[in-house]
Amino acid sequence: MDIEAKYRMASLYVGDLHADVTEDLLFKKFSAAGPVLSIRICRDVVTRRSLGYAYVNFLQLADAQKALDTMNFDMMKGRSIRLMWSQRDAHLRKSGVGNVFIKNLDKSIDNKTLHEHFSAFGKILSSKVMSDDQGSKGYGFVHFQNQSAADRAIEEMNGKLFKDCRVFVGRFKSRKDREAELRSKASSAFTNVYIKNFGDHMDDERLKEVFSKYGNTLSVKVMTDSSGKSKGFGFVSFDSHEAAKKAVEEMNGKAINGQPIFVGRAQKKGERQAELKQMFEQMKKERIRGRQGVKLYIKNLDDTIDDEKLRKEFSSFGSISRVKVMQEEGQSKGFGLVCFSSSEEATKAMAEMNGRILGSKALNIALAQRHN
DNA sequence: TTTGAGCGG
């Protein structure tokens, strides 16, 4: 076994770090568990700001185990640190296998209590009670090493009292999955229909007349301003999902008062707001990207590569707004950045140049992480 | 009410 493989086995990942936590601070803390070979706080290559996680490499596996058992969730700079075995293979983390979501947690339940309690069902990779400065947010996550442990936890704990609260325990679903699930549930049963763009000349009677042909209506309402004038949109509530569905299918895009109307499932205010917010943020992101261009981090640069040479190598992929090889005392630090004006150019450059040998070394290219 | 974030040299 080579040295690297040996110490990798005694490596802990330390997450949720306050940006002010230093290597020195970590070294002092973890040395209490046993001799520490090295510490690495991961930092932004340009700003050197902490990315909020670090590695602690012990000489002895048993010491790493001891640290994991005794120091998880300890406070550093006012934040609870989260320890895991260093696991380079992202598969388990990304796949969500074994990940459990818990809500309606009693506010007194903290990270350690949650961890201890759920340890009864199997080995835990990572767990956390979500919190803010007010304390627990009342929900959290326990990621088990395997699905069978997760299933046991769900089976045994869902709907049970934990401290003074009856908790929900279920498989973790990503926000995207969950939203899609809610949408499909809502769209398979809706009876309320939203109609817009029918202009000023519309009243309840007329709207009812138009939509009654799809089924029984329970209520029909054209929304009006204080003077009683139509706001151009309204709602029709049917007594069956079939009628509502048919109304949407047949009336969406049809012309009323000479203009095409929109007809769709009526969303709850919060749902619509969330959708708009997401759209708005997406647009904002694209605007910012359009203005700033897309930054690529170029790592593993040969020492002989300077700004000039780097620009030359990447110029064929598009217009470059900025090139920088990081230097220290006139010496290349072995990494730099290239900023393209569009994501298409950057993507192309990355696809073609990643792994390319320049000088004596193979380029390692990554998209720049975004902050704030 | 509440379905994270996260892996180097």
Short mmCIF file of C-alpha atoms (C1' of nucleotides) in Angstrom, two decimals:
data_model
loop_
_atom_site.label_atom_id
_atom_site.label_comp_id
_atom_site.label_asym_id
_atom_site.label_seq_id
_atom_site.Cartn_x
_atom_site.Cartn_y
_atom_site.Cartn_z
CA MET A 1 0.00 0.00 0.00
CA ASP A 2 1.42 3.41 -0.92
CA ILE A 3 1.61 6.23 1.59
CA GLU A 4 -1.30 8.05 0.01
CA ALA A 5 -3.64 5.10 0.24
CA LYS A 6 -2.57 4.51 3.80
CA TYR A 7 -3.32 7.96 5.12
CA ARG A 8 -6.45 8.30 3.07
CA MET A 9 -7.90 5.60 5.27
CA ALA A 10 -7.41 7.81 8.29
CA SER A 11 -8.89 10.92 6.68
CA LEU A 12 -11.89 12.77 8.00
CA TYR A 13 -13.99 15.28 6.14
CA VAL A 14 -14.93 18.26 8.31
CA GLY A 15 -17.89 20.25 7.05
CA ASP A 16 -20.04 23.22 8.07
CA LEU A 17 -16.94 25.16 9.07
CA HIS A 18 -17.07 28.84 9.90
CA ALA A 19 -14.95 30.76 7.37
CA ASP A 20 -12.68 31.96 10.17
CA VAL A 21 -11.65 28.49 11.29
CA THR A 22 -7.94 28.09 10.53
CA GLU A 23 -5.67 25.11 9.92
CA ASP A 24 -4.01 25.90 13.21
CA LEU A 25 -7.28 25.80 15.10
CA LEU A 26 -8.20 22.47 13.53
CA PHE A 27 -4.76 21.06 14.22
CA LYS A 28 -4.98 21.97 17.88
CA LYS A 29 -8.43 20.52 18.22
CA PHE A 30 -7.88 17.21 16.44
CA SER A 31 -4.45 16.55 17.90
CA ALA A 32 -6.30 15.75 21.09
CA ALA A 33 -7.49 12.53 19.43
CA GLY A 34 -4.04 11.49 18.26
CA PRO A 35 -1.15 12.52 16.01
CA VAL A 36 -2.33 14.50 13.00
CA LEU A 37 -0.40 14.07 9.76
CA SER A 38 -1.90 17.02 7.91
CA ILE A 39 -4.81 19.42 7.74
CA ARG A 40 -6.21 21.00 4.64
CA ILE A 41 -8.90 23.63 4.54
CA CYS A 42 -10.25 23.89 1.02
CA ARG A 43 -10.24 27.42 -0.30
CA ASP A 44 -11.30 29.39 -3.31
CA VAL A 45 -8.25 29.42 -5.59
CA VAL A 46 -8.49 33.14 -6.23
CA THR A 47 -9.82 34.70 -3.04
CA ARG A 48 -8.39 32.05 -0.69
CA ARG A 49 -11.61 32.24 1.27
CA SER A 50 -12.50 29.02 3.09
CA LEU A 51 -15.06 26.91 1.24
CA GLY A 52 -16.34 25.72 4.61
CA TYR A 53 -14.83 22.26 4.65
CA ALA A 54 -11.52 20.65 5.42
CA TYR A 55 -9.66 17.35 5.69
CA VAL A 56 -7.96 16.09 8.77
CA ASN A 57 -5.50 13.30 8.08
CA PHE A 58 -4.51 11.20 11.04
CA LEU A 59 -1.57 8.85 11.20
CA GLN A 60 -3.68 6.18 12.83
CA LEU A 61 -7.06 4.96 11.72
CA ALA A 62 -8.07 4.41 15.34
CA ASP A 63 -7.44 8.05 16.14
CA ALA A 64 -9.61 9.17 13.24
CA GLN A 65 -12.32 6.86 14.53
CA LYS A 66 -11.91 8.32 18.00
CA ALA A 67 -12.24 11.87 16.65
CA LEU A 68 -15.32 10.88 14.68
CA ASP A 69 -16.90 9.31 17.76
CA THR A 70 -16.13 12.10 20.20
CA MET A 71 -15.85 15.38 18.28
CA ASN A 72 -18.72 15.32 15.82
CA PHE A 73 -20.92 18.43 16.20
CA ASP A 74 -18.47 20.16 18.51
CA MET A 75 -18.67 23.93 18.27
CA MET A 76 -15.94 25.94 16.55
CA LYS A 77 -16.31 29.71 16.18
CA GLY A 78 -19.93 29.32 17.19
CA ARG A 79 -20.77 26.70 14.57
CA SER A 80 -21.34 22.99 14.92
CA ILE A 81 -18.77 21.09 12.84
CA ARG A 82 -19.90 18.01 10.94
CA LEU A 83 -17.54 15.05 10.65
CA MET A 84 -17.60 12.26 8.11
CA TRP A 85 -15.12 9.82 6.70
CA SER A 86 -13.48 11.33 3.66
CA GLN A 87 -15.31 9.70 0.79
CA ARG A 88 -13.96 10.68 -2.59
CA ASP A 89 -16.52 8.71 -4.48
CA ALA A 90 -19.43 11.11 -4.74
CA HIS A 91 -21.90 8.42 -5.73
CA LEU A 92 -23.37 7.70 -2.32
CA ARG A 93 -23.64 11.37 -1.45
CA LYS A 94 -25.29 12.33 -4.71
CA SER A 95 -27.57 9.35 -5.20
CA GLY A 96 -29.58 9.90 -2.05
CA VAL A 97 -29.57 6.18 -1.23
CA GLY A 98 -30.02 5.77 2.51
CA ASN A 99 -30.85 9.43 3.07
CA VAL A 100 -33.71 10.10 5.46
CA PHE A 101 -35.67 13.27 6.11
CA ILE A 102 -37.13 14.00 9.54
CA LYS A 103 -39.54 16.81 10.37
CA ASN A 104 -41.54 18.06 13.31
CA LEU A 105 -38.53 17.65 15.54
CA ASP A 106 -38.80 18.98 19.06
CA LYS A 107 -36.74 22.18 19.28
CA SER A 108 -34.66 20.69 22.07
CA ILE A 109 -33.31 17.96 19.82
CA ASP A 110 -29.83 18.89 18.67
CA ASN A 111 -27.34 17.29 16.31
CA LYS A 112 -25.92 14.95 18.91
CA THR A 113 -29.30 13.77 20.16
CA LEU A 114 -30.53 13.11 16.64
CA HIS A 115 -27.37 11.25 15.73
CA GLU A 116 -27.37 9.13 18.84
CA HIS A 117 -31.03 8.24 18.52
CA PHE A 118 -30.85 7.21 14.88
CA SER A 119 -27.59 5.30 15.31
CA ALA A 120 -29.76 2.50 16.66
CA PHE A 121 -30.88 1.70 13.09
CA GLY A 122 -27.50 1.44 11.43
CA LYS A 123 -24.31 3.18 10.45
CA ILE A 124 -24.69 6.89 9.78
CA LEU A 125 -22.59 8.69 7.17
CA SER A 126 -23.81 12.16 8.08
CA SER A 127 -26.61 13.73 10.03
CA LYS A 128 -27.77 17.22 10.82
CA VAL A 129 -30.53 19.23 12.44
CA MET A 130 -31.13 22.30 10.32
CA SER A 131 -30.82 25.46 12.33
CA ASP A 132 -30.40 29.22 12.19
CA ASP A 133 -29.55 31.79 14.84
CA GLN A 134 -32.92 31.11 16.45
CA GLY A 135 -31.89 27.48 16.96
CA SER A 136 -33.38 24.31 15.48
CA LYS A 137 -35.64 24.71 12.46
CA GLY A 138 -37.43 21.55 13.47
CA TYR A 139 -36.25 19.33 10.66
CA GLY A 140 -33.14 17.47 9.70
CA PHE A 141 -31.46 14.66 7.84
CA VAL A 142 -29.84 11.37 8.61
CA HIS A 143 -27.87 9.78 5.81
CA PHE A 144 -27.34 6.08 6.50
CA GLN A 145 -24.65 3.98 4.94
CA ASN A 146 -27.22 1.73 3.34
CA GLN A 147 -30.85 1.76 2.42
CA SER A 148 -31.85 -1.08 4.72
CA ALA A 149 -30.83 0.96 7.76
CA ALA A 150 -32.81 3.89 6.38
CA ASP A 151 -35.84 1.66 5.87
CA ARG A 152 -35.60 0.42 9.44
CA ALA A 153 -35.43 3.98 10.75
CA ILE A 154 -38.48 4.98 8.72
CA GLU A 155 -40.38 1.88 9.76
CA GLU A 156 -39.60 2.30 13.45
CA MET A 157 -39.71 6.07 13.82
CA ASN A 158 -42.24 7.53 11.40
CA GLY A 159 -45.23 8.85 13.31
CA LYS A 160 -43.64 8.04 16.66
CA LEU A 161 -43.05 10.35 19.57
CA PHE A 162 -39.51 11.67 19.75
CA LYS A 163 -39.20 13.78 22.88
CA ASP A 164 -42.54 15.57 22.88
CA CYS A 165 -43.24 15.63 19.17
CA ARG A 166 -44.69 13.11 16.78
CA VAL A 167 -42.10 13.08 14.01
CA PHE A 168 -42.37 12.44 10.31
CA VAL A 169 -39.58 10.21 9.04
CA GLY A 170 -39.36 9.41 5.34
CA ARG A 171 -37.00 9.00 2.42
CA PHE A 172 -35.22 12.18 1.49
CA LYS A 173 -36.42 13.80 -1.71
CA SER A 174 -34.54 16.59 -3.44
CA ARG A 175 -36.36 19.87 -3.72
CA LYS A 176 -36.74 19.33 -7.45
CA ASP A 177 -38.19 15.84 -7.02
CA ARG A 178 -40.51 17.04 -4.32
CA GLU A 179 -41.80 19.97 -6.34
CA ALA A 180 -42.38 17.73 -9.33
CA GLU A 181 -44.26 15.30 -7.14
CA LEU A 182 -46.47 18.02 -5.70
CA ARG A 183 -47.13 19.41 -9.15
CA SER A 184 -48.12 16.08 -10.58
CA LYS A 185 -50.34 15.34 -7.60
CA ALA A 186 -52.03 18.71 -7.98
CA SER A 187 -52.41 18.42 -11.73
CA SER A 188 -54.01 14.99 -11.51
CA ALA A 189 -56.86 16.17 -9.30
CA PHE A 190 -57.46 19.88 -9.81
CA THR A 191 -61.02 21.20 -10.21
CA ASN A 192 -60.30 24.92 -10.11
CA VAL A 193 -59.35 26.63 -13.37
CA TYR A 194 -57.58 29.94 -13.91
CA ILE A 195 -58.37 32.03 -16.98
CA LYS A 196 -56.59 35.18 -18.09
CA ASN A 197 -56.23 37.59 -20.98
CA PHE A 198 -59.94 37.89 -21.78
CA GLY A 199 -59.84 41.67 -21.53
CA ASP A 200 -62.23 44.16 -19.97
CA HIS A 201 -65.46 43.03 -21.51
CA MET A 202 -66.24 40.01 -19.43
CA ASP A 203 -68.46 39.29 -16.47
CA ASP A 204 -69.33 36.27 -14.34
CA GLU A 205 -72.39 35.42 -16.44
CA ARG A 206 -70.56 35.41 -19.72
CA LEU A 207 -67.63 33.44 -18.33
CA LYS A 208 -70.01 30.86 -16.90
CA GLU A 209 -71.70 30.54 -20.26
CA VAL A 210 -68.39 29.86 -21.99
CA PHE A 211 -67.15 27.25 -19.50
CA SER A 212 -70.39 25.49 -18.56
CA LYS A 213 -70.18 23.34 -21.62
CA TYR A 214 -67.36 21.35 -19.97
CA GLY A 215 -69.31 20.47 -16.83
CA ASN A 216 -71.07 21.72 -13.74
CA THR A 217 -69.54 24.86 -12.29
CA LEU A 218 -69.51 25.45 -8.56
CA SER A 219 -68.36 29.05 -8.83
CA VAL A 220 -67.37 31.47 -11.54
CA LYS A 221 -65.60 34.70 -10.76
CA VAL A 222 -64.17 37.47 -12.92
CA MET A 223 -61.79 39.46 -10.75
CA THR A 224 -62.50 43.18 -10.77
CA ASP A 225 -60.92 46.36 -9.52
CA SER A 226 -62.60 48.72 -7.03
CA SER A 227 -64.61 50.37 -9.81
CA GLY A 228 -65.98 47.01 -10.89
CA LYS A 229 -63.92 46.80 -14.06
CA SER A 230 -62.59 43.37 -15.12
CA LYS A 231 -58.94 42.78 -14.37
CA GLY A 232 -58.77 40.42 -17.31
CA PHE A 233 -58.58 37.21 -15.29
CA GLY A 234 -60.82 34.97 -13.27
CA PHE A 235 -61.56 31.50 -11.92
CA VAL A 236 -63.99 28.72 -12.72
CA SER A 237 -64.41 25.96 -10.19
CA PHE A 238 -65.88 22.72 -11.51
CA ASP A 239 -67.46 19.88 -9.59
CA SER A 240 -65.19 17.30 -11.19
CA HIS A 241 -61.56 17.03 -12.24
CA GLU A 242 -62.62 15.66 -15.63
CA ALA A 243 -64.58 18.81 -16.43
CA ALA A 244 -61.75 21.07 -15.31
CA LYS A 245 -59.22 19.11 -17.33
CA LYS A 246 -61.39 19.22 -20.42
CA ALA A 247 -61.90 22.97 -20.03
CA VAL A 248 -58.14 23.51 -19.94
CA GLU A 249 -57.46 21.22 -22.89
CA GLU A 250 -60.08 22.76 -25.10
CA MET A 251 -60.03 26.41 -24.08
CA ASN A 252 -56.37 27.22 -23.55
CA GLY A 253 -55.20 29.42 -26.42
CA LYS A 254 -58.71 29.94 -27.83
CA ALA A 255 -59.71 33.48 -28.74
CA ILE A 256 -62.21 35.42 -26.67
CA ASN A 257 -62.90 39.06 -27.44
CA GLY A 258 -60.43 38.69 -30.26
CA GLN A 259 -57.42 37.61 -28.24
CA PRO A 260 -56.09 34.23 -27.19
CA ILE A 261 -56.83 33.42 -23.57
CA PHE A 262 -54.76 31.42 -21.13
CA VAL A 263 -56.55 28.60 -19.35
CA GLY A 264 -54.77 26.44 -16.80
CA ARG A 265 -54.93 24.80 -13.43
CA ALA A 266 -55.47 27.43 -10.75
CA GLN A 267 -52.42 27.48 -8.51
CA LYS A 268 -52.32 28.41 -4.87
CA LYS A 269 -50.88 31.85 -4.34
CA GLY A 270 -47.74 30.46 -2.69
CA GLU A 271 -47.18 27.96 -5.47
CA ARG A 272 -47.48 30.64 -8.14
CA GLN A 273 -45.21 32.98 -6.21
CA ALA A 274 -42.60 30.27 -5.83
CA GLU A 275 -42.77 29.60 -9.56
CA LEU A 276 -42.40 33.27 -10.41
CA LYS A 277 -39.55 33.66 -7.98
CA GLN A 278 -37.72 30.77 -9.53
CA MET A 279 -38.28 32.14 -13.02
CA PHE A 280 -37.10 35.54 -11.92
CA GLU A 281 -33.97 34.14 -10.32
CA GLN A 282 -33.22 32.07 -13.39
CA MET A 283 -33.50 35.19 -15.56
CA LYS A 284 -31.33 37.13 -13.18
CA LYS A 285 -28.70 34.42 -13.26
CA GLU A 286 -28.69 34.47 -17.04
CA ARG A 287 -28.42 38.24 -17.10
CA ILE A 288 -25.47 38.17 -14.75
CA ARG A 289 -23.83 35.42 -16.72
CA GLY A 290 -24.40 37.37 -19.92
CA ARG A 291 -22.68 40.38 -18.41
CA GLN A 292 -19.83 38.69 -16.64
CA GLY A 293 -19.09 35.84 -18.94
CA VAL A 294 -18.08 32.45 -17.67
CA LYS A 295 -14.95 31.82 -15.68
CA LEU A 296 -12.90 28.67 -16.06
CA TYR A 297 -10.32 27.65 -13.51
CA ILE A 298 -7.29 26.12 -15.10
CA LYS A 299 -5.23 23.99 -12.76
CA ASN A 300 -2.08 21.93 -13.08
CA LEU A 301 -0.46 24.50 -15.33
CA ASP A 302 3.10 23.94 -16.44
CA ASP A 303 5.45 26.60 -14.99
CA THR A 304 6.33 27.85 -18.45
CA ILE A 305 2.77 28.96 -19.19
CA ASP A 306 2.12 32.66 -18.71
CA ASP A 307 -0.91 34.90 -19.44
CA GLU A 308 0.11 35.34 -23.04
CA LYS A 309 0.53 31.65 -23.76
CA LEU A 310 -2.67 30.72 -21.93
CA ARG A 311 -4.65 33.24 -23.94
CA LYS A 312 -3.20 31.93 -27.17
CA GLU A 313 -4.16 28.35 -26.31
CA PHE A 314 -7.77 29.26 -25.55
CA SER A 315 -8.41 32.04 -28.07
CA SER A 316 -9.83 29.74 -30.72
CA PHE A 317 -12.89 28.92 -28.60
CA GLY A 318 -14.31 32.41 -28.42
CA SER A 319 -13.82 35.88 -27.10
CA ILE A 320 -11.80 36.00 -23.92
CA SER A 321 -12.39 38.90 -21.57
CA ARG A 322 -9.72 37.99 -19.06
CA VAL A 323 -6.77 35.64 -18.64
CA LYS A 324 -4.72 35.31 -15.51
CA VAL A 325 -1.99 32.93 -14.42
CA MET A 326 -1.61 33.25 -10.67
CA GLN A 327 1.91 34.16 -9.64
CA GLU A 328 4.01 34.47 -6.54
CA GLU A 329 7.30 36.35 -6.71
CA GLY A 330 7.33 36.09 -10.47
CA GLN A 331 6.75 32.34 -10.36
CA SER A 332 3.61 30.68 -11.70
CA LYS A 333 1.52 29.13 -8.95
CA GLY A 334 0.39 26.48 -11.39
CA PHE A 335 -3.17 27.64 -11.84
CA GLY A 336 -5.10 30.49 -13.37
CA LEU A 337 -8.33 31.50 -15.01
CA VAL A 338 -9.75 32.17 -18.42
CA CYS A 339 -12.98 34.14 -18.74
CA PHE A 340 -15.17 33.66 -21.80
CA SER A 341 -18.04 35.91 -22.80
CA SER A 342 -20.53 33.04 -23.17
CA SER A 343 -21.16 29.71 -21.53
CA GLU A 344 -21.16 28.01 -24.93
CA GLU A 345 -17.60 29.12 -25.55
CA ALA A 346 -16.53 28.11 -22.07
CA THR A 347 -18.17 24.70 -22.38
CA LYS A 348 -16.49 24.09 -25.69
CA ALA A 349 -13.12 25.17 -24.33
CA MET A 350 -13.51 22.93 -21.34
CA ALA A 351 -14.55 19.92 -23.43
CA GLU A 352 -11.61 20.29 -25.78
CA MET A 353 -8.89 21.47 -23.46
CA ASN A 354 -9.44 19.49 -20.28
CA GLY A 355 -6.64 16.95 -20.01
CA ARG A 356 -4.73 18.56 -22.88
CA ILE A 357 -0.96 18.50 -22.35
CA LEU A 358 0.57 21.96 -22.24
CA GLY A 359 4.30 21.98 -21.73
CA SER A 360 4.76 18.88 -19.60
CA LYS A 361 1.45 18.76 -17.73
CA ALA A 362 -2.15 17.85 -18.43
CA LEU A 363 -4.61 20.72 -17.89
CA ASN A 364 -7.27 20.33 -15.27
CA ILE A 365 -10.21 22.62 -16.01
CA ALA A 366 -13.19 23.41 -13.81
CA LEU A 367 -16.02 25.91 -13.83
CA ALA A 368 -15.49 28.57 -11.22
CA GLN A 369 -17.61 28.15 -8.11
CA ARG A 370 -19.98 31.00 -7.52
CA HIS A 371 -20.17 32.69 -4.20
CA ASN A 372 -22.51 35.02 -2.25
"C1'" DT B 1 -43.94 25.59 7.68
"C1'" DT B 2 -39.78 22.94 7.42
"C1'" DT B 3 -37.01 17.58 1.79
"C1'" DG B 4 -28.83 20.41 3.02
"C1'" DA B 5 -24.60 20.17 1.34
"C1'" DG B 6 -20.94 17.74 0.44
"C1'" DC B 7 -14.80 15.60 -0.84
"C1'" DG B 8 -7.99 17.59 -1.69
"C1'" DG B 9 -2.90 16.89 -2.39
#
